[in-house]
Tab-separated table of C-alpha atoms in Angstrom:
chain	number	residue	atom	x	y	z
A	1	MET	CA	29.928	19.219	-29.386
A	2	SER	CA	27.005	17.615	-31.176
A	3	ALA	CA	27.271	19.567	-34.456
A	4	GLY	CA	27.259	17.018	-37.275
A	5	LEU	CA	26.630	14.165	-34.829
A	6	TYR	CA	23.064	13.211	-35.537
A	7	ASP	CA	20.833	12.022	-32.696
A	8	LYS	CA	23.709	12.188	-30.185
A	9	GLU	CA	22.780	15.348	-28.259
A	10	THR	CA	22.060	13.451	-25.039
A	11	GLU	CA	25.340	11.533	-25.161
A	12	CYS	CA	27.306	14.762	-25.714
A	13	ALA	CA	25.435	16.515	-22.899
A	14	LEU	CA	26.074	13.703	-20.417
A	15	VAL	CA	29.772	13.484	-21.316
A	16	LEU	CA	30.056	17.251	-20.782
A	17	LEU	CA	28.247	16.979	-17.424
A	18	THR	CA	30.491	14.109	-16.317
A	19	SER	CA	33.623	16.006	-17.393
A	20	ILE	CA	32.761	19.075	-15.353
A	21	ALA	CA	31.845	16.879	-12.370
A	22	GLY	CA	35.232	15.135	-12.692
A	23	GLU	CA	33.626	11.688	-12.869
A	24	SER	CA	33.545	8.802	-15.356
A	25	ILE	CA	30.992	7.687	-17.930
A	26	LEU	CA	30.392	4.446	-19.812
A	27	LEU	CA	28.957	4.509	-23.343
A	28	LEU	CA	27.336	1.161	-23.991
A	29	GLY	CA	26.402	0.289	-27.561
A	30	PRO	CA	27.354	-1.393	-30.843
A	31	PRO	CA	30.342	-0.308	-32.978
A	32	GLY	CA	29.989	2.514	-35.475
A	33	ILE	CA	27.619	4.837	-33.611
A	34	GLY	CA	30.084	7.633	-32.755
A	35	LYS	CA	31.302	6.777	-29.248
A	36	SER	CA	34.967	7.515	-30.017
A	37	LEU	CA	34.028	10.665	-31.954
A	38	ILE	CA	32.191	12.032	-28.904
A	39	ALA	CA	35.308	11.413	-26.801
A	40	ARG	CA	37.516	13.267	-29.292
A	41	ARG	CA	35.141	16.216	-29.305
A	42	THR	CA	35.285	16.396	-25.529
A	43	LYS	CA	38.959	17.305	-25.764
A	44	ALA	CA	38.115	20.353	-27.907
A	45	ILE	CA	35.910	21.985	-25.254
A	46	PHE	CA	38.822	22.227	-22.791
A	47	ARG	CA	41.522	24.692	-23.765
A	48	ASN	CA	44.962	23.106	-24.370
A	49	ALA	CA	43.660	19.747	-23.123
A	50	LYS	CA	45.585	16.541	-23.738
A	51	SER	CA	43.803	13.328	-24.591
A	52	PHE	CA	44.577	9.643	-24.544
A	53	GLU	CA	42.666	7.067	-26.554
A	54	TYR	CA	43.170	3.316	-26.675
A	55	LEU	CA	41.344	0.243	-27.968
A	56	MET	CA	41.660	-2.495	-25.369
A	57	SER	CA	42.192	-6.164	-26.116
A	58	ARG	CA	42.911	-9.143	-23.911
A	59	PHE	CA	46.558	-8.779	-24.959
A	60	SER	CA	46.860	-5.127	-23.852
A	61	THR	CA	49.660	-4.440	-21.380
A	62	PRO	CA	50.092	-1.707	-18.752
A	63	ASP	CA	52.943	-0.277	-20.891
A	64	GLU	CA	50.435	0.619	-23.606
A	65	ILE	CA	48.178	2.493	-21.175
A	66	PHE	CA	50.462	3.997	-18.541
A	67	GLY	CA	53.721	4.237	-20.498
A	68	PRO	CA	56.808	2.010	-20.908
A	69	VAL	CA	59.186	1.284	-18.051
A	70	SER	CA	62.137	3.702	-18.017
A	71	ILE	CA	65.262	1.692	-18.857
A	72	ARG	CA	67.497	4.609	-17.837
A	73	LYS	CA	65.878	4.789	-14.363
A	74	MET	CA	66.381	1.085	-13.889
A	75	LYS	CA	70.028	1.146	-14.983
A	76	GLU	CA	71.178	4.363	-13.354
A	77	GLU	CA	68.956	4.624	-10.253
A	78	ASP	CA	67.648	1.084	-9.833
A	79	LYS	CA	64.088	2.418	-9.818
A	80	TYR	CA	60.987	0.982	-11.450
A	81	GLU	CA	59.232	3.955	-13.060
A	82	ARG	CA	57.327	4.514	-16.251
A	83	ASN	CA	57.742	7.221	-18.846
A	84	ILE	CA	54.182	8.481	-18.555
A	85	ASP	CA	54.399	11.512	-20.847
A	86	GLY	CA	51.859	11.115	-23.678
A	87	TYR	CA	50.038	8.288	-21.942
A	88	MET	CA	46.968	8.092	-19.711
A	89	PRO	CA	48.548	9.564	-16.507
A	90	THR	CA	49.171	12.916	-18.285
A	91	ALA	CA	45.861	13.156	-20.186
A	92	ASP	CA	42.901	15.415	-19.410
A	93	ILE	CA	40.458	13.369	-21.462
A	94	VAL	CA	40.791	9.564	-21.482
A	95	PHE	CA	38.876	7.253	-23.811
A	96	LEU	CA	39.225	3.498	-23.351
A	97	ASP	CA	37.314	1.437	-25.899
A	98	GLU	CA	36.324	-2.176	-25.145
A	99	ILE	CA	37.267	-1.454	-21.557
A	100	TRP	CA	36.114	-4.817	-20.121
A	101	LYS	CA	38.915	-6.542	-22.038
A	102	ALA	CA	41.529	-4.897	-19.823
A	103	GLY	CA	43.613	-7.349	-17.804
A	104	PRO	CA	43.821	-7.362	-13.973
A	105	ALA	CA	47.033	-5.297	-13.885
A	106	ILE	CA	45.389	-2.504	-15.884
A	107	GLN	CA	42.106	-2.755	-13.966
A	108	ASN	CA	43.748	-2.307	-10.567
A	109	SER	CA	45.518	0.882	-11.666
A	110	LEU	CA	42.319	2.185	-13.258
A	111	LEU	CA	40.397	1.776	-10.002
A	112	THR	CA	42.769	4.113	-8.159
A	113	ALA	CA	42.976	6.482	-11.117
A	114	ILE	CA	39.193	6.880	-11.409
A	115	ASN	CA	38.401	7.081	-7.714
A	116	GLU	CA	41.346	9.030	-6.298
A	117	LYS	CA	42.828	10.629	-9.454
A	118	ILE	CA	46.213	9.181	-8.510
A	119	TYR	CA	48.638	6.894	-10.366
A	120	HIS	CA	51.324	5.060	-8.405
A	121	ASN	CA	54.452	5.351	-10.551
A	122	GLY	CA	57.143	3.530	-8.651
A	123	GLU	CA	57.843	5.480	-5.501
A	124	LYS	CA	55.897	8.514	-6.737
A	125	ASP	CA	52.193	9.215	-6.513
A	126	VAL	CA	51.282	11.166	-9.628
A	127	ARG	CA	48.274	13.456	-9.341
A	128	LEU	CA	46.261	12.943	-12.528
A	129	PRO	CA	44.902	15.911	-14.509
A	130	MET	CA	42.143	13.612	-15.803
A	131	LYS	CA	38.801	15.398	-16.014
A	132	VAL	CA	36.862	12.448	-17.336
A	133	LEU	CA	37.394	8.821	-18.227
A	134	ILE	CA	35.081	7.718	-21.008
A	135	GLY	CA	34.735	3.966	-21.245
A	136	ALA	CA	33.061	2.224	-24.150
A	137	SER	CA	31.849	-1.288	-24.796
A	138	ASN	CA	29.218	-3.158	-26.756
A	139	GLU	CA	28.420	-5.412	-23.805
A	140	LEU	CA	28.078	-5.442	-20.038
A	141	PRO	CA	30.991	-6.735	-17.950
A	142	ALA	CA	30.967	-10.520	-17.679
A	143	SER	CA	30.078	-11.828	-14.226
A	144	GLY	CA	32.649	-13.756	-12.234
A	145	GLU	CA	35.675	-12.020	-13.770
A	146	GLY	CA	36.279	-9.426	-11.038
A	147	LEU	CA	34.968	-6.460	-13.044
A	148	GLU	CA	32.347	-5.382	-10.505
A	149	ALA	CA	34.563	-2.729	-8.866
A	150	LEU	CA	35.474	-1.149	-12.210
A	151	TRP	CA	31.820	-1.228	-13.324
A	152	ASP	CA	30.834	0.597	-10.126
A	153	ARG	CA	33.316	3.402	-10.859
A	154	PHE	CA	31.304	4.613	-13.874
A	155	ILE	CA	28.823	7.023	-12.351
A	156	ILE	CA	26.830	7.361	-15.601
A	157	ARG	CA	26.007	4.357	-17.772
A	158	MET	CA	24.536	5.488	-21.052
A	159	VAL	CA	22.992	3.008	-23.475
A	160	CYS	CA	23.654	4.344	-26.981
A	161	GLY	CA	22.024	3.275	-30.227
A	162	SER	CA	21.960	3.936	-33.921
A	163	ILE	CA	20.187	6.977	-35.364
A	164	SER	CA	16.459	6.538	-34.774
A	165	LYS	CA	14.906	9.452	-36.670
A	166	ARG	CA	14.594	8.940	-40.413
A	167	GLU	CA	15.365	12.580	-41.244
A	168	ASP	CA	18.552	12.479	-39.150
A	169	PHE	CA	19.623	9.236	-40.795
A	170	ASP	CA	19.104	10.732	-44.253
A	171	LYS	CA	21.156	13.796	-43.320
A	172	MET	CA	23.969	11.623	-42.006
A	173	ILE	CA	24.333	9.408	-45.074
A	174	LEU	CA	24.036	12.347	-47.468
A	175	ASP	CA	26.453	14.619	-45.568
A	176	GLU	CA	29.591	15.024	-47.705
A	177	HIS	CA	31.663	16.740	-45.002
A	178	THR	CA	34.584	14.563	-43.983
A	179	ASP	CA	35.981	17.010	-41.400
A	180	LEU	CA	33.963	16.218	-38.309
A	181	SER	CA	36.056	18.402	-35.977
A	182	PRO	CA	33.746	20.727	-34.048
A	183	SER	CA	34.080	24.470	-34.274
A	184	ILE	CA	34.423	25.391	-30.607
A	185	LYS	CA	34.203	29.172	-30.218
A	186	CYS	CA	34.420	29.209	-26.426
A	187	SER	CA	36.568	26.626	-24.672
A	188	ILE	CA	36.910	26.072	-20.918
A	189	THR	CA	40.136	27.239	-19.278
A	190	GLU	CA	41.912	25.453	-16.437
A	191	LYS	CA	41.168	28.403	-14.164
A	192	GLU	CA	37.450	28.209	-14.917
A	193	TYR	CA	37.389	24.452	-14.493
A	194	HIS	CA	39.093	24.495	-11.075
A	195	HIS	CA	36.887	27.381	-9.930
A	196	TRP	CA	33.811	25.320	-10.821
A	197	GLN	CA	35.144	22.385	-8.788
A	198	SER	CA	35.043	24.506	-5.644
A	199	GLU	CA	31.622	25.949	-6.545
A	200	ILE	CA	30.032	22.511	-7.020
A	201	SER	CA	30.370	21.699	-3.316
A	202	LYS	CA	28.515	24.928	-2.431
A	203	VAL	CA	25.331	23.930	-4.270
A	204	ARG	CA	22.616	23.124	-1.738
A	205	VAL	CA	20.676	19.859	-1.666
A	206	PRO	CA	17.306	20.776	-0.053
A	207	ASN	CA	15.571	18.437	2.381
A	208	GLU	CA	12.716	17.803	-0.048
A	209	ILE	CA	15.250	16.480	-2.571
A	210	LEU	CA	16.828	14.258	0.080
A	211	ASP	CA	13.358	12.938	0.941
A	212	VAL	CA	12.792	11.909	-2.675
A	213	ILE	CA	16.233	10.264	-2.800
A	214	HIS	CA	15.457	8.321	0.387
A	215	SER	CA	12.181	7.188	-1.162
A	216	ILE	CA	13.981	5.990	-4.306
A	217	ARG	CA	16.692	4.279	-2.268
A	218	GLU	CA	14.090	2.426	-0.227
A	219	THR	CA	12.134	1.366	-3.317
A	220	LEU	CA	15.300	-0.077	-4.895
A	221	LYS	CA	15.141	-2.869	-2.323
A	222	THR	CA	12.187	-4.422	-4.176
A	223	VAL	CA	12.290	-3.389	-7.832
A	224	SER	CA	9.614	-5.168	-9.849
A	225	ILE	CA	11.176	-6.534	-13.040
A	226	PRO	CA	8.569	-7.511	-15.684
A	227	ASN	CA	8.884	-11.029	-17.026
A	228	GLU	CA	8.960	-10.505	-20.787
A	229	GLU	CA	9.293	-14.113	-21.913
A	230	GLU	CA	6.911	-14.751	-24.810
A	231	TYR	CA	5.665	-18.013	-23.416
A	232	ASP	CA	4.648	-16.573	-20.052
A	233	ASP	CA	0.954	-16.811	-19.245
A	234	GLU	CA	-1.173	-14.232	-17.465
A	235	ASP	CA	-0.575	-15.824	-14.076
A	236	SER	CA	3.201	-15.300	-14.222
A	237	GLU	CA	4.473	-12.845	-11.645
A	238	ASP	CA	7.052	-10.105	-12.070
A	239	GLU	CA	10.446	-10.702	-10.524
A	240	SER	CA	11.221	-8.681	-7.418
A	241	ARG	CA	14.878	-7.702	-7.202
A	242	PHE	CA	17.133	-5.813	-4.786
A	243	VAL	CA	19.206	-3.282	-6.737
A	244	TYR	CA	22.371	-2.538	-4.782
A	245	VAL	CA	23.834	0.963	-4.971
A	246	SER	CA	26.974	1.523	-2.889
A	247	ASP	CA	27.343	4.424	-0.450
A	248	ARG	CA	30.339	5.633	-2.463
A	249	ARG	CA	28.179	5.682	-5.561
A	250	TRP	CA	25.423	7.694	-3.836
A	251	LYS	CA	28.011	10.266	-2.750
A	252	LYS	CA	29.220	10.640	-6.334
A	253	ILE	CA	25.608	10.882	-7.547
A	254	ILE	CA	25.043	13.849	-5.247
A	255	ARG	CA	28.089	15.560	-6.762
A	256	LEU	CA	26.661	14.900	-10.220
A	257	LEU	CA	23.319	16.463	-9.231
A	258	ARG	CA	25.092	19.495	-7.801
A	259	THR	CA	27.082	19.850	-11.007
A	260	SER	CA	23.871	19.743	-13.029
A	261	ALA	CA	22.385	22.548	-10.926
A	262	LEU	CA	25.578	24.643	-11.154
A	263	MET	CA	25.713	24.292	-14.954
A	264	GLN	CA	22.190	25.744	-15.087
A	265	GLY	CA	22.897	28.713	-12.857
A	266	ARG	CA	21.083	27.407	-9.810
A	267	GLU	CA	22.209	27.508	-6.195
A	268	ALA	CA	20.303	24.350	-5.266
A	269	VAL	CA	19.421	20.972	-6.731
A	270	ASN	CA	15.798	20.682	-7.833
A	271	LEU	CA	13.487	17.876	-8.955
A	272	SER	CA	14.570	18.106	-12.585
A	273	ASP	CA	18.135	17.071	-11.699
A	274	LEU	CA	16.839	13.789	-10.269
A	275	LEU	CA	15.992	12.557	-13.771
A	276	LEU	CA	19.732	11.933	-14.166
A	277	LEU	CA	19.418	9.067	-11.685
A	278	LYS	CA	18.087	6.820	-14.438
A	279	TYR	CA	21.644	6.685	-15.832
A	280	CYS	CA	23.213	6.001	-12.438
A	281	LEU	CA	21.244	3.341	-10.560
A	282	TRP	CA	20.775	0.329	-12.816
A	283	GLN	CA	23.012	-2.734	-12.753
A	284	GLU	CA	21.339	-4.974	-15.358
A	285	MET	CA	19.680	-3.935	-18.620
A	286	ASP	CA	16.235	-5.166	-17.565
A	287	GLU	CA	16.321	-2.800	-14.572
A	288	ILE	CA	16.504	0.391	-16.676
A	289	LYS	CA	12.782	0.842	-17.387
A	290	PRO	CA	11.489	-0.164	-13.911
A	291	ILE	CA	13.989	2.137	-12.187
A	292	ASN	CA	13.074	4.998	-14.517
A	293	LYS	CA	9.422	4.532	-13.529
A	294	ILE	CA	10.405	4.598	-9.858
A	295	ILE	CA	12.283	7.880	-10.358
A	296	ILE	CA	9.409	9.555	-12.228
A	297	ARG	CA	6.873	8.369	-9.653
A	298	SER	CA	9.075	9.725	-6.864
A	299	VAL	CA	9.502	13.093	-8.613
A	300	PHE	CA	5.692	13.415	-8.754
A	301	SER	CA	5.192	11.902	-5.286
A	302	GLU	CA	3.518	15.033	-3.879
A	303	CYS	CA	0.954	14.917	-6.685
A	304	THR	CA	0.261	11.203	-6.377
A	305	PHE	CA	-0.105	11.549	-2.597
A	306	ALA	CA	-2.521	14.459	-3.076
A	307	ILE	CA	-4.584	12.379	-5.527
A	308	LEU	CA	-4.702	9.456	-3.090
A	309	THR	CA	-5.696	11.755	-0.206
A	310	LEU	CA	-8.457	13.386	-2.258
A	311	ARG	CA	-9.814	9.985	-3.312
A	312	LYS	CA	-10.034	9.008	0.365
A	313	GLU	CA	-11.738	12.320	1.246
A	314	ILE	CA	-14.366	11.815	-1.458
A	315	LYS	CA	-14.896	8.181	-0.441
A	316	SER	CA	-15.363	9.285	3.166
A	317	PHE	CA	-17.746	12.053	2.080
A	318	LEU	CA	-19.826	9.637	-0.019
A	319	ARG	CA	-19.950	7.233	2.909
A	320	LYS	CA	-21.205	9.942	5.255
A	321	LYS	CA	-23.793	11.075	2.697
A	322	THR	CA	-25.014	7.498	2.400
A	323	GLU	CA	-25.156	7.250	6.184
A	324	GLN	CA	-27.320	10.360	6.341
A	325	GLN	CA	-29.710	9.091	3.694
A	326	THR	CA	-29.927	5.640	5.252
A	327	TYR	CA	-30.424	7.058	8.723
A	328	SER	CA	-33.192	9.356	7.522
A	329	LYS	CA	-34.887	6.451	5.772
A	330	MET	CA	-34.590	4.286	8.873
A	331	ILE	CA	-36.055	6.989	11.147
A	332	SER	CA	-39.062	7.411	8.855
A	333	SER	CA	-39.695	3.649	8.780
A	334	LYS	CA	-42.070	2.381	11.437
A	335	THR	CA	-40.872	-1.190	11.158
A	336	ASP	CA	-37.146	-0.405	11.354
A	337	SER	CA	-37.169	2.370	13.954
A	338	GLY	CA	-35.942	1.668	17.453
A	339	LYS	CA	-32.841	-0.274	16.422
A	340	MET	CA	-29.412	0.811	17.650
A	341	VAL	CA	-27.356	2.460	14.894
A	342	TYR	CA	-23.543	2.296	14.858
A	343	ASN	CA	-21.435	4.823	12.945
A	344	GLY	CA	-24.643	6.043	11.324
A	345	PHE	CA	-24.409	3.125	8.922
A	346	TYR	CA	-24.728	-0.268	10.655
A	347	TYR	CA	-27.059	-2.414	12.755
A	348	HIS	CA	-25.438	-4.688	15.343
A	349	VAL	CA	-26.132	-8.430	14.888
A	350	LEU	CA	-26.171	-9.996	18.355
A	351	ALA	CA	-24.694	-13.355	19.357
A	352	HIS	CA	-22.988	-13.944	16.013
A	353	GLY	CA	-19.370	-15.019	16.196
A	354	MET	CA	-17.510	-12.925	18.759
A	355	GLY	CA	-20.349	-10.412	19.019
A	356	GLN	CA	-18.801	-7.809	16.705
A	357	THR	CA	-20.916	-8.480	13.608
A	358	PHE	CA	-22.652	-5.647	11.740
A	359	ILE	CA	-24.890	-5.265	8.698
A	360	ALA	CA	-25.364	-2.101	6.672
A	361	ILE	CA	-28.747	-0.554	7.406
A	362	ALA	CA	-29.539	-0.091	3.724
A	363	ASP	CA	-28.799	-3.769	3.071
A	364	PHE	CA	-30.936	-4.894	6.009
A	365	MET	CA	-33.888	-2.853	4.773
A	366	ASN	CA	-33.596	-4.452	1.317
A	367	ILE	CA	-33.562	-8.067	2.568
A	368	PRO	CA	-36.894	-9.829	1.840
A	369	TYR	CA	-39.201	-10.654	4.758
A	370	ARG	CA	-39.084	-14.270	5.839
A	371	ASN	CA	-42.882	-14.640	5.917
A	372	HIS	CA	-43.229	-13.189	2.412
A	373	VAL	CA	-41.158	-15.831	0.595
A	374	LYS	CA	-40.589	-19.538	0.613
A	375	ARG	CA	-38.045	-20.552	3.241
A	376	SER	CA	-35.609	-21.747	0.633
A	377	LEU	CA	-35.451	-18.310	-1.001
A	378	GLY	CA	-33.674	-15.165	0.110
A	379	GLU	CA	-31.025	-12.713	-0.981
A	380	HIS	CA	-27.410	-13.625	-1.583
A	381	GLY	CA	-25.003	-12.065	0.855
A	382	ILE	CA	-21.368	-12.181	1.910
A	383	ILE	CA	-19.663	-12.233	5.297
A	384	TYR	CA	-16.112	-10.877	5.669
A	385	GLN	CA	-13.697	-9.260	8.107
A	386	ASP	CA	-13.352	-5.475	7.881
A	387	LYS	CA	-9.532	-5.273	7.737
A	388	GLU	CA	-9.554	-1.474	7.693
A	389	ASP	CA	-11.126	-1.462	11.149
A	390	ASP	CA	-8.781	-1.850	14.119
A	391	GLU	CA	-11.379	-3.970	15.939
A	392	GLN	CA	-11.596	-6.424	13.007
A	393	LYS	CA	-15.388	-6.316	12.801
A	394	THR	CA	-17.346	-8.890	10.830
A	395	ILE	CA	-19.499	-7.296	8.124
A	396	ILE	CA	-22.583	-8.682	6.369
A	397	ARG	CA	-23.506	-7.178	2.978
A	398	LEU	CA	-25.880	-7.968	0.147
A	399	TYR	CA	-24.047	-9.443	-2.829
A	400	ASP	CA	-25.104	-9.420	-6.470
A	401	ILE	CA	-24.027	-12.868	-7.612
A	402	LYS	CA	-24.792	-11.978	-11.255
A	403	ASN	CA	-21.809	-9.610	-11.319
A	404	ARG	CA	-19.506	-12.067	-9.622
A	405	LYS	CA	-16.175	-12.450	-11.418
A	406	GLY	CA	-13.905	-15.277	-10.355
A	407	SER	CA	-13.601	-16.595	-6.822
A	408	LEU	CA	-14.293	-14.628	-3.661
A	409	PRO	CA	-11.373	-12.987	-1.852
A	410	GLU	CA	-9.708	-15.011	0.856
A	411	GLY	CA	-11.741	-15.080	4.067
A	412	TRP	CA	-15.038	-14.134	2.383
A	413	ARG	CA	-17.963	-16.565	2.337
A	414	MET	CA	-21.447	-16.609	0.842
A	415	THR	CA	-24.639	-16.695	2.922
A	416	ASN	CA	-28.396	-16.601	2.387
A	417	LEU	CA	-30.221	-13.618	3.922
A	418	LEU	CA	-33.811	-13.242	5.190
A	419	ARG	CA	-35.286	-10.965	7.831
A	420	ASP	CA	-38.276	-9.872	9.810
A	421	ASN	CA	-38.755	-6.726	11.885
A	422	ASP	CA	-36.307	-7.612	14.650
A	423	TYR	CA	-34.203	-10.513	13.362
A	424	ILE	CA	-31.893	-11.470	10.522
A	425	TYR	CA	-31.599	-15.050	9.246
A	426	LEU	CA	-28.194	-16.266	8.039
A	427	ASP	CA	-28.588	-19.570	6.192
A	428	GLY	CA	-31.788	-20.105	8.200
A	429	VAL	CA	-30.215	-19.333	11.612
A	430	ARG	CA	-31.916	-16.456	13.448
A	431	TYR	CA	-29.956	-13.600	15.047
A	432	GLU	CA	-31.411	-10.616	16.876
A	433	ILE	CA	-30.700	-7.015	15.877
A	434	GLU	CA	-29.701	-4.842	18.865
A	435	LYS	CA	-32.365	-2.341	19.949
A	436	MET	CA	-32.175	0.887	21.899
A	437	GLU	CA	-33.081	0.621	25.539
A	438	ASP	CA	-35.932	2.673	27.002
A	439	GLY	CA	-34.908	6.303	27.236
A	440	GLN	CA	-31.750	5.773	25.216
A	441	ILE	CA	-31.000	8.562	22.735
A	442	GLN	CA	-29.828	7.638	19.248
A	443	GLU	CA	-26.741	9.306	17.827
A	444	THR	CA	-27.467	12.232	15.528
A	445	HIS	CA	-25.738	13.479	12.401
A	446	THR	CA	-24.186	16.829	11.716
A	447	THR	CA	-24.838	18.445	8.375
A	448	LEU	CA	-21.951	18.034	5.949
A	449	SER	CA	-20.725	21.450	4.919
A	450	ALA	CA	-18.496	20.478	1.983
A	451	SER	CA	-19.510	21.668	-1.471
A	452	PRO	CA	-18.515	20.524	-4.972
A	453	ASP	CA	-16.403	23.654	-5.309
A	454	ASP	CA	-14.298	22.620	-2.315
A	455	PHE	CA	-13.339	19.361	-3.999
A	456	TYR	CA	-12.951	20.896	-7.448
A	457	LYS	CA	-10.544	23.489	-6.034
A	458	GLU	CA	-8.388	20.670	-4.654
A	459	VAL	CA	-8.483	18.983	-8.060
A	460	GLU	CA	-7.390	22.183	-9.808
A	461	SER	CA	-4.606	22.650	-7.261
A	462	ILE	CA	-3.293	19.146	-8.024
A	463	CYS	CA	-3.515	19.797	-11.781
A	464	ASP	CA	-1.580	23.046	-11.395
A	465	HIS	CA	1.089	21.291	-9.335
A	466	ILE	CA	1.488	18.595	-11.998
A	467	LYS	CA	1.908	21.288	-14.663
A	468	ASP	CA	4.459	23.172	-12.536
A	469	ILE	CA	6.587	20.061	-12.003
A	470	HIS	CA	6.369	19.145	-15.694
A	471	HIS	CA	7.471	22.666	-16.631
A	472	THR	CA	10.372	22.537	-14.152
A	473	LEU	CA	11.537	19.222	-15.576
A	474	SER	CA	11.329	20.425	-19.173
A	475	LEU	CA	13.639	23.378	-18.455
A	476	ASN	CA	16.550	21.139	-17.517
A	477	LEU	CA	19.477	21.120	-19.968
A	478	PHE	CA	19.587	17.313	-19.871
A	479	TYR	CA	15.869	16.792	-20.502
A	480	ASN	CA	15.362	14.836	-23.720
A	481	VAL	CA	12.598	13.363	-25.884
A	482	ASP	CA	12.706	10.058	-24.012
A	483	ASP	CA	12.136	11.888	-20.719
A	484	GLU	CA	9.227	13.803	-22.253
A	485	ARG	CA	7.610	10.609	-23.533
A	486	ASP	CA	7.942	8.732	-20.234
A	487	ILE	CA	6.777	11.682	-18.144
A	488	CYS	CA	3.789	12.389	-20.395
A	489	ASP	CA	2.799	8.718	-20.074
A	490	PHE	CA	2.899	9.015	-16.283
A	491	ILE	CA	0.990	12.315	-16.312
A	492	GLU	CA	-1.676	10.696	-18.497
A	493	LYS	CA	-2.182	8.024	-15.836
A	494	MET	CA	-2.552	10.699	-13.155
A	495	ASN	CA	-4.996	12.606	-15.371
A	496	ASN	CA	-7.115	9.466	-15.765
A	497	GLU	CA	-7.295	9.205	-11.971
A	498	ILE	CA	-8.262	12.877	-11.793
A	499	ILE	CA	-11.050	12.283	-14.350
A	500	GLU	CA	-12.368	9.484	-12.139
A	501	ILE	CA	-12.226	11.823	-9.146
A	502	ARG	CA	-14.243	14.461	-11.031
A	503	VAL	CA	-16.868	11.836	-11.875
A	504	ASN	CA	-17.091	10.800	-8.212
A	505	ILE	CA	-17.491	14.423	-7.145
A	506	SER	CA	-20.392	14.771	-9.575
A	507	LYS	CA	-21.957	11.590	-8.199
A	508	ALA	CA	-21.534	12.784	-4.623
A	509	PHE	CA	-23.631	15.885	-5.218
A	510	ALA	CA	-25.902	14.708	-8.050
A	511	TYR	CA	-28.875	13.823	-5.791
A	512	GLU	CA	-28.810	17.311	-4.280
A	513	GLU	CA	-29.454	18.800	-7.702
């Protein structure tokens, strides 16, 4: 199909996919880029196929699309019927250029033709042989003109452009061949086509694929659209938009995914087929890139979840290691022994607020003694609510004001910290640190058994999974250079997170070395 059509492999592939699925496709782009030529080539891949092609205008009439009214039928039988032979109702491949210029009478008939493959010709319902309707336009349908239903009928919306590669452009302008008819050695018979229609419905859609689709569908409720106005400042926020996709459209999308799997000899839809969703879900041009990012992120959701989980595991491990070190240091200190330790990490500050205030042991031990400095001096600290804790504890921490950037987060406040053996002073106000009662036994720590190899094995497992998914995606017939670029960009971001994880693993075990 694409022989001699430079830089149009993706368009040809998607038209072929849509034809076999029995759906409709819109080619959106400027004049002179080969949209009509692709439609003509589609006819050649189906044996003995008939085609119908028409350039719409605001003066187009139903007679020009569906055939003229039969004068003989009106005179002899008093019936209103059209002579449809040679027009759209008898065509296998239909190409309608400038489709949004069609009038309401044409639009209404097209809706039934695309969705139900039926044309109401007088008293008869004509079953259409149409395999695909290819619409073309250089603009989106105008709002407020009742074109929304027709726009929704096009399951694939492909934005086409001029030749981008210099070498392909040079070949095109220097090519002296005027016969651009493709040499099709193996065309599709009607028997094969109808057999495939029954086989498409047998292709399985696994639960893991449905889970990803549900995730995408949910995310479409709040798509973040970047504000690309040149005059926007850094404080401008992205627009959040609800992208509506009808239930009917989702059902047709599933058929498209099944068709993709069938064309590649598979019995089930896999993750690679989901990349086709980027042609199916957008409504406005500025939604294309954000939705594509959503799809890619969802395809790699297992990997991103594994990265997030591992980051939390390492953070928890580092916290426990710090607790052990701090606890050991506290036990060996004569001045700080005897205080009650919570979670191996905190001292309890009594009578402050609601009584659920804690300070990290390491921070408390680093606060200067009140009798060693002038009363006006001390260490800078912060007080904030621990939102990750169900009990909403108040936490006191040392704070390096030299590294402060911007304002404090909401709910945080600065304080001045001093201490002595048994008390902490917040802005000069004394609060007691809870002590163990006589005979009370302090909580002990278990030795952490994790090793660097345990974490590194998880990292390697994630890396292998990323490579496996990337390989699966690249094998798909409809995978193109744009997909490769976008996916490699996303993988690079995941790899940067993995590099950070490796660094944190090294830090976690560095002191042991």
